[in-house]
PDB file of C-alpha atoms in Angstrom:
ATOM      1  CA  MET A  26      10.493 190.386 249.497  1.00 50.00           C
ATOM      2  CA  SER A  27      12.575 188.917 246.683  1.00 56.00           C
ATOM      3  CA  ASN A  28      16.348 188.439 246.706  1.00 59.00           C
ATOM      4  CA  GLU A  29      16.510 189.403 243.038  1.00 68.00           C
ATOM      5  CA  GLN A  30      18.839 192.256 242.272  1.00 72.00           C
ATOM      6  CA  VAL A  31      17.538 195.136 240.264  1.00 67.00           C
ATOM      7  CA  GLN A  32      20.024 196.067 237.570  1.00 70.00           C
ATOM      8  CA  VAL A  33      20.046 199.757 236.739  1.00 71.00           C
ATOM      9  CA  ARG A  34      21.247 200.709 233.270  1.00 77.00           C
ATOM     10  CA  PHE A  35      22.344 204.285 232.808  1.00 83.00           C
ATOM     11  CA  SER A  36      22.026 205.908 229.413  1.00 90.00           C
ATOM     12  CA  ASN A  37      25.178 206.751 227.482  1.00 94.00           C
ATOM     13  CA  PRO A  38      25.941 210.481 227.871  1.00 96.00           C
ATOM     14  CA  ALA A  39      28.896 210.410 225.448  1.00 96.00           C
ATOM     15  CA  PRO A  40      26.898 211.341 222.306  1.00 97.00           C
ATOM     16  CA  LEU A  41      25.588 214.447 224.087  1.00 97.00           C
ATOM     17  CA  GLY A  42      29.022 215.501 225.302  1.00 97.00           C
ATOM     18  CA  LEU A  43      30.642 214.804 221.941  1.00 98.00           C
ATOM     19  CA  ALA A  44      27.972 216.746 220.057  1.00 98.00           C
ATOM     20  CA  GLY A  45      28.305 219.748 222.375  1.00 98.00           C
ATOM     21  CA  PHE A  46      32.055 219.654 221.943  1.00 98.00           C
ATOM     22  CA  ALA A  47      31.865 219.171 218.165  1.00 98.00           C
ATOM     23  CA  LEU A  48      29.421 221.978 217.435  1.00 98.00           C
ATOM     24  CA  THR A  49      31.230 224.533 219.568  1.00 98.00           C
ATOM     25  CA  THR A  50      34.632 223.499 218.225  1.00 98.00           C
ATOM     26  CA  TRP A  51      33.341 223.736 214.641  1.00 98.00           C
ATOM     27  CA  LEU A  52      32.031 227.274 215.133  1.00 98.00           C
ATOM     28  CA  LEU A  53      35.197 228.583 216.784  1.00 98.00           C
ATOM     29  CA  SER A  54      37.441 226.791 214.293  1.00 98.00           C
ATOM     30  CA  MET A  55      35.677 228.469 211.362  1.00 98.00           C
ATOM     31  CA  ILE A  56      36.787 231.794 212.850  1.00 98.00           C
ATOM     32  CA  ASN A  57      40.298 230.493 213.627  1.00 98.00           C
ATOM     33  CA  ALA A  58      40.651 229.175 210.072  1.00 98.00           C
ATOM     34  CA  GLY A  59      39.717 232.608 208.722  1.00 97.00           C
ATOM     35  CA  TRP A  60      36.341 231.678 207.206  1.00 98.00           C
ATOM     36  CA  PHE A  61      34.639 234.300 209.400  1.00 97.00           C
ATOM     37  CA  ASN A  62      35.941 237.240 211.402  1.00 96.00           C
ATOM     38  CA  GLY A  63      35.556 238.139 215.059  1.00 92.00           C
ATOM     39  CA  ASP A  64      32.096 239.606 214.398  1.00 95.00           C
ATOM     40  CA  SER A  65      30.831 236.007 214.505  1.00 96.00           C
ATOM     41  CA  MET A  66      32.220 235.369 218.001  1.00 97.00           C
ATOM     42  CA  GLY A  67      28.917 236.178 219.726  1.00 96.00           C
ATOM     43  CA  MET A  68      27.339 232.988 218.395  1.00 97.00           C
ATOM     44  CA  VAL A  69      30.386 230.970 219.469  1.00 97.00           C
ATOM     45  CA  LEU A  70      30.128 232.362 222.991  1.00 97.00           C
ATOM     46  CA  ALA A  71      26.419 231.590 223.258  1.00 97.00           C
ATOM     47  CA  VAL A  72      26.983 228.018 222.112  1.00 97.00           C
ATOM     48  CA  ALA A  73      30.101 227.723 224.326  1.00 98.00           C
ATOM     49  CA  MET A  74      28.066 228.530 227.419  1.00 97.00           C
ATOM     50  CA  ALA A  75      24.917 226.571 226.593  1.00 96.00           C
ATOM     51  CA  TYR A  76      26.045 223.518 224.643  1.00 97.00           C
ATOM     52  CA  GLY A  77      29.816 223.219 224.684  1.00 96.00           C
ATOM     53  CA  GLY A  78      29.998 224.221 228.337  1.00 97.00           C
ATOM     54  CA  THR A  79      26.831 223.232 230.134  1.00 97.00           C
ATOM     55  CA  ALA A  80      25.805 220.162 228.130  1.00 97.00           C
ATOM     56  CA  GLN A  81      29.317 218.722 228.341  1.00 98.00           C
ATOM     57  CA  ILE A  82      29.444 219.221 232.104  1.00 98.00           C
ATOM     58  CA  ILE A  83      26.073 217.480 232.414  1.00 97.00           C
ATOM     59  CA  ALA A  84      27.399 214.611 230.252  1.00 97.00           C
ATOM     60  CA  GLY A  85      30.488 214.381 232.460  1.00 97.00           C
ATOM     61  CA  ILE A  86      28.400 214.193 235.617  1.00 97.00           C
ATOM     62  CA  MET A  87      26.270 211.498 233.965  1.00 97.00           C
ATOM     63  CA  GLU A  88      29.476 209.477 233.405  1.00 96.00           C
ATOM     64  CA  LEU A  89      30.107 209.240 237.155  1.00 96.00           C
ATOM     65  CA  PRO A  90      27.483 206.571 238.019  1.00 94.00           C
ATOM     66  CA  ARG A  91      28.691 204.634 234.981  1.00 94.00           C
ATOM     67  CA  ASN A  92      32.115 204.537 236.698  1.00 94.00           C
ATOM     68  CA  ASN A  93      33.724 206.146 233.640  1.00 95.00           C
ATOM     69  CA  THR A  94      36.572 208.240 235.021  1.00 96.00           C
ATOM     70  CA  PHE A  95      37.888 209.077 231.540  1.00 97.00           C
ATOM     71  CA  GLY A  96      34.491 210.275 230.255  1.00 97.00           C
ATOM     72  CA  ALA A  97      33.731 212.262 233.402  1.00 97.00           C
ATOM     73  CA  THR A  98      37.155 213.936 233.369  1.00 98.00           C
ATOM     74  CA  ALA A  99      37.007 214.731 229.656  1.00 98.00           C
ATOM     75  CA  PHE A 100      33.474 216.122 229.516  1.00 98.00           C
ATOM     76  CA  VAL A 101      33.609 218.159 232.738  1.00 98.00           C
ATOM     77  CA  SER A 102      37.044 219.525 231.814  1.00 98.00           C
ATOM     78  CA  TYR A 103      36.168 220.547 228.260  1.00 98.00           C
ATOM     79  CA  GLY A 104      32.830 221.908 229.452  1.00 98.00           C
ATOM     80  CA  ALA A 105      34.796 224.057 231.890  1.00 98.00           C
ATOM     81  CA  PHE A 106      37.173 224.995 229.058  1.00 98.00           C
ATOM     82  CA  TRP A 107      34.267 226.375 227.038  1.00 98.00           C
ATOM     83  CA  TRP A 108      32.961 228.339 230.015  1.00 98.00           C
ATOM     84  CA  SER A 109      36.430 229.747 230.726  1.00 97.00           C
ATOM     85  CA  PHE A 110      36.874 230.642 227.057  1.00 97.00           C
ATOM     86  CA  ALA A 111      33.521 232.453 226.939  1.00 97.00           C
ATOM     87  CA  LEU A 112      34.233 234.361 230.162  1.00 97.00           C
ATOM     88  CA  PHE A 113      37.706 235.288 228.904  1.00 97.00           C
ATOM     89  CA  VAL A 114      36.432 236.644 225.573  1.00 96.00           C
ATOM     90  CA  LEU A 115      33.531 238.494 227.179  1.00 96.00           C
ATOM     91  CA  PHE A 116      35.374 240.142 230.054  1.00 95.00           C
ATOM     92  CA  LEU A 117      39.143 239.827 229.849  1.00 92.00           C
ATOM     93  CA  HIS A 118      40.266 239.532 226.230  1.00 87.00           C
ATOM     94  CA  ASP A 119      41.876 242.956 226.018  1.00 90.00           C
ATOM     95  CA  LYS A 120      43.463 242.670 229.476  1.00 93.00           C
ATOM     96  CA  VAL A 121      45.583 239.518 229.033  1.00 95.00           C
ATOM     97  CA  PRO A 122      48.866 239.439 227.066  1.00 95.00           C
ATOM     98  CA  ALA A 123      48.964 237.117 224.038  1.00 95.00           C
ATOM     99  CA  ALA A 124      51.898 235.209 225.537  1.00 96.00           C
ATOM    100  CA  PHE A 125      49.793 234.309 228.576  1.00 97.00           C
ATOM    101  CA  VAL A 126      46.915 233.223 226.328  1.00 97.00           C
ATOM    102  CA  GLY A 127      49.483 230.995 224.623  1.00 98.00           C
ATOM    103  CA  TRP A 128      50.285 229.368 227.963  1.00 98.00           C
ATOM    104  CA  TYR A 129      46.559 228.834 228.604  1.00 98.00           C
ATOM    105  CA  LEU A 130      46.231 227.037 225.258  1.00 98.00           C
ATOM    106  CA  PHE A 131      49.479 225.138 225.806  1.00 98.00           C
ATOM    107  CA  ALA A 132      48.300 223.886 229.220  1.00 98.00           C
ATOM    108  CA  TRP A 133      45.082 222.645 227.611  1.00 98.00           C
ATOM    109  CA  GLY A 134      47.256 220.949 225.000  1.00 98.00           C
ATOM    110  CA  VAL A 135      49.220 219.178 227.743  1.00 98.00           C
ATOM    111  CA  PHE A 136      45.987 218.006 229.385  1.00 98.00           C
ATOM    112  CA  THR A 137      44.679 216.856 226.016  1.00 98.00           C
ATOM    113  CA  PHE A 138      47.935 215.048 225.246  1.00 98.00           C
ATOM    114  CA  TYR A 139      47.698 212.848 228.324  1.00 98.00           C
ATOM    115  CA  MET A 140      43.990 212.306 227.691  1.00 98.00           C
ATOM    116  CA  TRP A 141      45.025 211.146 224.200  1.00 98.00           C
ATOM    117  CA  ILE A 142      47.422 208.651 225.788  1.00 98.00           C
ATOM    118  CA  GLY A 143      44.524 207.434 227.951  1.00 97.00           C
ATOM    119  CA  SER A 144      42.329 207.158 224.854  1.00 97.00           C
ATOM    120  CA  LEU A 145      44.721 204.698 223.223  1.00 96.00           C
ATOM    121  CA  ALA A 146      42.833 201.915 225.027  1.00 94.00           C
ATOM    122  CA  ALA A 147      39.519 203.139 223.556  1.00 94.00           C
ATOM    123  CA  ALA A 148      37.889 203.308 220.135  1.00 94.00           C
ATOM    124  CA  ARG A 149      40.046 204.508 217.244  1.00 95.00           C
ATOM    125  CA  ALA A 150      37.591 207.333 216.569  1.00 96.00           C
ATOM    126  CA  LEU A 151      38.123 208.667 220.108  1.00 97.00           C
ATOM    127  CA  GLN A 152      41.900 208.361 219.717  1.00 97.00           C
ATOM    128  CA  LEU A 153      41.749 210.466 216.556  1.00 98.00           C
ATOM    129  CA  ILE A 154      39.650 213.162 218.263  1.00 98.00           C
ATOM    130  CA  PHE A 155      42.203 213.583 221.053  1.00 98.00           C
ATOM    131  CA  LEU A 156      45.134 213.425 218.629  1.00 98.00           C
ATOM    132  CA  ALA A 157      43.685 216.208 216.473  1.00 98.00           C
ATOM    133  CA  LEU A 158      42.703 218.224 219.553  1.00 98.00           C
ATOM    134  CA  TRP A 159      46.118 218.323 221.202  1.00 98.00           C
ATOM    135  CA  ILE A 160      47.623 219.335 217.867  1.00 98.00           C
ATOM    136  CA  THR A 161      44.981 222.102 217.614  1.00 98.00           C
ATOM    137  CA  PHE A 162      45.835 223.459 221.063  1.00 98.00           C
ATOM    138  CA  PHE A 163      49.587 223.447 220.387  1.00 98.00           C
ATOM    139  CA  LEU A 164      49.161 225.179 217.031  1.00 98.00           C
ATOM    140  CA  LEU A 165      46.962 227.868 218.582  1.00 98.00           C
ATOM    141  CA  ALA A 166      49.405 228.300 221.483  1.00 98.00           C
ATOM    142  CA  ALA A 167      52.295 228.707 219.032  1.00 98.00           C
ATOM    143  CA  ALA A 168      50.235 231.262 217.095  1.00 98.00           C
ATOM    144  CA  GLU A 169      49.712 233.319 220.262  1.00 97.00           C
ATOM    145  CA  TRP A 170      53.407 233.163 221.134  1.00 98.00           C
ATOM    146  CA  THR A 171      54.703 234.033 217.677  1.00 97.00           C
ATOM    147  CA  GLY A 172      51.921 236.099 216.117  1.00 96.00           C
ATOM    148  CA  ILE A 173      52.180 233.974 212.959  1.00 97.00           C
ATOM    149  CA  GLY A 174      48.759 234.019 211.299  1.00 97.00           C
ATOM    150  CA  ALA A 175      49.422 230.809 209.374  1.00 98.00           C
ATOM    151  CA  LEU A 176      49.746 228.891 212.655  1.00 98.00           C
ATOM    152  CA  HIS A 177      46.416 230.313 213.802  1.00 97.00           C
ATOM    153  CA  ALA A 178      44.754 229.267 210.546  1.00 98.00           C
ATOM    154  CA  ALA A 179      46.368 225.812 210.755  1.00 98.00           C
ATOM    155  CA  GLY A 180      44.965 225.466 214.286  1.00 98.00           C
ATOM    156  CA  GLY A 181      41.573 226.400 212.884  1.00 98.00           C
ATOM    157  CA  TYR A 182      41.734 223.755 210.180  1.00 98.00           C
ATOM    158  CA  VAL A 183      42.888 221.027 212.558  1.00 98.00           C
ATOM    159  CA  GLY A 184      40.090 222.185 214.884  1.00 98.00           C
ATOM    160  CA  LEU A 185      37.609 221.674 212.050  1.00 98.00           C
ATOM    161  CA  LEU A 186      38.939 218.131 211.617  1.00 98.00           C
ATOM    162  CA  THR A 187      38.595 217.590 215.381  1.00 98.00           C
ATOM    163  CA  ALA A 188      34.965 218.709 215.217  1.00 98.00           C
ATOM    164  CA  ILE A 189      34.202 216.394 212.284  1.00 98.00           C
ATOM    165  CA  LEU A 190      35.695 213.443 214.170  1.00 98.00           C
ATOM    166  CA  ALA A 191      33.682 214.283 217.306  1.00 98.00           C
ATOM    167  CA  PHE A 192      30.467 214.650 215.280  1.00 98.00           C
ATOM    168  CA  TYR A 193      31.200 211.266 213.679  1.00 97.00           C
ATOM    169  CA  LEU A 194      31.684 209.465 217.008  1.00 97.00           C
ATOM    170  CA  SER A 195      28.575 211.104 218.477  1.00 97.00           C
ATOM    171  CA  ALA A 196      26.554 210.031 215.435  1.00 96.00           C
ATOM    172  CA  ALA A 197      28.025 206.520 215.511  1.00 95.00           C
ATOM    173  CA  GLU A 198      27.087 206.015 219.146  1.00 95.00           C
ATOM    174  CA  ILE A 199      23.531 207.275 218.584  1.00 95.00           C
ATOM    175  CA  ILE A 200      22.938 205.408 215.319  1.00 94.00           C
ATOM    176  CA  ASN A 201      24.584 202.147 216.393  1.00 93.00           C
ATOM    177  CA  GLU A 202      22.611 202.050 219.645  1.00 93.00           C
ATOM    178  CA  ALA A 203      19.329 202.903 217.908  1.00 93.00           C
ATOM    179  CA  HIS A 204      19.820 200.190 215.285  1.00 95.00           C
ATOM    180  CA  LYS A 205      21.276 197.651 217.761  1.00 93.00           C
ATOM    181  CA  ARG A 206      24.116 196.961 215.322  1.00 93.00           C
ATOM    182  CA  VAL A 207      27.188 198.635 213.897  1.00 91.00           C
ATOM    183  CA  VAL A 208      26.143 201.055 211.186  1.00 92.00           C
ATOM    184  CA  LEU A 209      29.063 203.467 211.657  1.00 91.00           C
ATOM    185  CA  PRO A 210      32.255 201.730 212.821  1.00 88.00           C
ATOM    186  CA  THR A 211      34.208 203.351 215.654  1.00 91.00           C
ATOM    187  CA  GLY A 212      37.218 201.041 215.774  1.00 87.00           C
ATOM    188  CA  VAL A 213      36.655 199.601 219.251  1.00 76.00           C
ATOM    189  CA  PRO A 214      39.754 197.490 220.096  1.00 67.00           C
ATOM    190  CA  GLY A 215      39.146 193.736 220.105  1.00 51.00           C
ATOM    191  CA  THR A 216      35.799 193.919 218.279  1.00 49.00           C
ATOM    192  CA  THR A 217      34.424 194.426 214.811  1.00 44.00           C
ATOM    193  CA  ARG A 218      32.939 197.787 215.867  1.00 53.00           C
TER     194      ARG A 218
END
């Protein structure tokens, strides 16, 4: 029997979680921005349950043995957001007042705001994702409270930006790891990445 320690290296689940978040956010934001109408929501709901919801929750659980509290909290929470959104649209949409939907979105904005503060110690790309996301939630909440369509569209466009940023960071983590060098910079503090 050897006294050598076996070092276990867990794979990085962040690209999976980011991609699930990005794709689902992109699809919903196209509707919010007014590019498509509610007839397209069925595809959003399918992706919300399968990729945005389930894949993100799996990514969050995979963050636990890596001792990444931030990643686990973010991915499980936003995975649960997508599941709650899908269940709401499927079963409760016409039974909940718009003002209460505004509070739902506002509460997610508050959560996202403090996650953004936590992200300030991480890569610049991640900081930008959370910055754009809390702005998206607050714009959409304000749209529900006021009924102003321009706020809803603005939330859609900022959501599209959020999705692009999340796709970028997912791609950067995959491509940089595959090439064993920085191909797509992420702005990691204290490094040239």
